[in-house]
């Protein structure tokens, strides 16, 4: 299962970092700084993760399932279309359940 979420912090203006993390190994497969939190940013980082993991070209029995938050950018139709095209399933986290989200910790220098 892969987990995707945004982390954000303020430098001069707000910076949002979209990430995809492998839930088992806790390895960050892909991350990308963004100026917004839109569904296009989520689909971009998902494409980067699929390419980085070779899941876009390898023949696999099961595609990774995407664990996501309940943010509007994760429930948008564009993301649903991308996941359907990639033969991936998705699941939502439980609201206010801190053990599911919040696994990605890094400093801005890691970017």
Tab-separated table of C-alpha atoms in Angstrom:
chain	number	residue	atom	x	y	z
A	1	UNK	CA	0.000	0.000	0.000
A	2	UNK	CA	1.169	3.509	-0.789
A	3	UNK	CA	0.283	6.542	1.271
A	4	UNK	CA	-0.019	10.031	-0.153
A	5	UNK	CA	-0.311	13.295	1.708
A	6	UNK	CA	0.717	16.942	1.654
A	7	UNK	CA	3.106	18.502	4.127
A	8	UNK	CA	3.283	22.258	4.200
A	9	UNK	CA	5.357	24.955	5.823
A	10	UNK	CA	5.872	28.679	5.473
A	11	UNK	CA	9.193	30.068	4.268
A	12	UNK	CA	8.389	33.349	2.530
A	13	UNK	CA	5.069	32.054	1.291
A	14	UNK	CA	3.449	28.666	1.754
A	15	UNK	CA	5.255	25.654	0.283
A	16	UNK	CA	3.375	22.369	-0.097
A	17	UNK	CA	5.205	19.087	-0.555
A	18	UNK	CA	3.269	16.229	-2.082
A	19	UNK	CA	4.652	12.789	-1.213
A	20	UNK	CA	4.043	9.124	-1.871
A	21	UNK	CA	5.341	6.752	0.793
A	22	UNK	CA	5.478	2.957	0.753
A	23	UNK	CA	3.485	2.062	3.867
A	24	UNK	CA	5.457	-1.117	4.603
A	25	UNK	CA	9.049	0.084	4.228
A	26	UNK	CA	8.337	3.775	5.037
A	27	UNK	CA	10.433	4.627	1.980
A	28	UNK	CA	9.474	7.867	0.255
A	29	UNK	CA	8.985	6.820	-3.351
A	30	UNK	CA	8.405	10.313	-4.728
A	31	UNK	CA	8.026	13.856	-3.488
A	32	UNK	CA	7.519	17.173	-5.183
A	33	UNK	CA	7.320	20.745	-3.894
A	34	UNK	CA	4.181	22.519	-5.082
A	35	UNK	CA	2.719	26.007	-4.861
A	36	UNK	CA	-0.841	24.684	-4.459
A	37	UNK	CA	-2.685	21.623	-3.181
A	38	UNK	CA	-4.716	20.587	-6.221
A	39	UNK	CA	-5.720	17.255	-7.691
A	40	UNK	CA	-3.285	17.889	-10.564
A	41	UNK	CA	-0.442	17.955	-8.032
A	42	UNK	CA	-1.597	14.598	-6.667
A	43	UNK	CA	-1.793	12.992	-10.101
A	44	UNK	CA	1.669	14.385	-10.952
A	45	UNK	CA	3.251	12.871	-7.839
A	46	UNK	CA	1.439	9.587	-8.445
A	47	UNK	CA	2.901	9.440	-11.963
A	48	UNK	CA	6.369	10.170	-10.537
A	49	UNK	CA	5.949	7.372	-7.984
A	50	UNK	CA	4.789	4.881	-10.603
A	51	UNK	CA	7.785	5.729	-12.775
A	52	UNK	CA	10.276	5.633	-9.874
A	53	UNK	CA	9.017	2.223	-8.741
A	54	UNK	CA	8.795	0.871	-12.332
A	55	UNK	CA	5.149	0.030	-11.641
A	56	UNK	CA	4.151	1.816	-14.814
A	57	UNK	CA	6.057	-0.638	-17.035
A	58	UNK	CA	6.461	-3.823	-14.975
A	59	UNK	CA	3.893	-6.588	-15.097
A	60	UNK	CA	2.639	-6.997	-11.541
A	61	UNK	CA	-0.125	-9.110	-10.083
A	62	UNK	CA	-1.467	-6.337	-7.853
A	63	UNK	CA	-0.949	-2.629	-8.250
A	64	UNK	CA	-0.336	-0.661	-5.067
A	65	UNK	CA	-3.415	0.573	-3.251
A	66	UNK	CA	-3.370	4.308	-2.441
A	67	UNK	CA	-4.163	5.345	1.130
A	68	UNK	CA	-5.170	8.976	1.127
A	69	UNK	CA	-6.619	11.651	3.359
A	70	UNK	CA	-10.081	13.127	3.027
A	71	UNK	CA	-8.879	16.375	1.446
A	72	UNK	CA	-10.787	17.728	-1.567
A	73	UNK	CA	-7.775	17.198	-3.831
A	74	UNK	CA	-7.893	13.441	-3.060
A	75	UNK	CA	-11.591	12.964	-3.740
A	76	UNK	CA	-11.564	14.836	-7.049
A	77	UNK	CA	-12.737	13.080	-10.183
A	78	UNK	CA	-9.413	13.598	-11.961
A	79	UNK	CA	-7.586	11.462	-9.400
A	80	UNK	CA	-10.281	8.786	-9.619
A	81	UNK	CA	-9.847	8.694	-13.405
A	82	UNK	CA	-6.051	8.424	-13.106
A	83	UNK	CA	-6.293	5.585	-10.596
A	84	UNK	CA	-8.828	3.760	-12.767
A	85	UNK	CA	-6.593	4.161	-15.830
A	86	UNK	CA	-3.643	2.765	-13.832
A	87	UNK	CA	-5.731	-0.118	-12.440
A	88	UNK	CA	-5.155	1.054	-8.878
A	89	UNK	CA	-7.541	1.068	-5.944
A	90	UNK	CA	-7.791	3.701	-3.248
A	91	UNK	CA	-8.889	3.856	0.348
A	92	UNK	CA	-9.494	6.752	2.710
A	93	UNK	CA	-8.030	7.123	6.150
A	94	UNK	CA	-10.235	7.421	9.212
A	95	UNK	CA	-10.879	11.038	10.203
A	96	UNK	CA	-8.843	12.216	13.215
A	97	UNK	CA	-6.865	8.951	13.276
A	98	UNK	CA	-3.282	10.029	13.874
A	99	UNK	CA	-1.756	6.580	13.449
A	100	UNK	CA	-2.616	6.445	9.767
A	101	UNK	CA	-1.306	9.778	8.480
A	102	UNK	CA	1.706	11.714	9.686
A	103	UNK	CA	4.371	9.099	8.889
A	104	UNK	CA	6.384	11.437	6.701
A	105	UNK	CA	8.829	13.619	8.588
A	106	UNK	CA	11.607	15.554	6.899
A	107	UNK	CA	13.282	18.921	7.063
A	108	UNK	CA	13.094	21.489	4.239
A	109	UNK	CA	16.792	20.758	3.562
A	110	UNK	CA	15.725	17.271	2.408
A	111	UNK	CA	14.043	18.769	-0.641
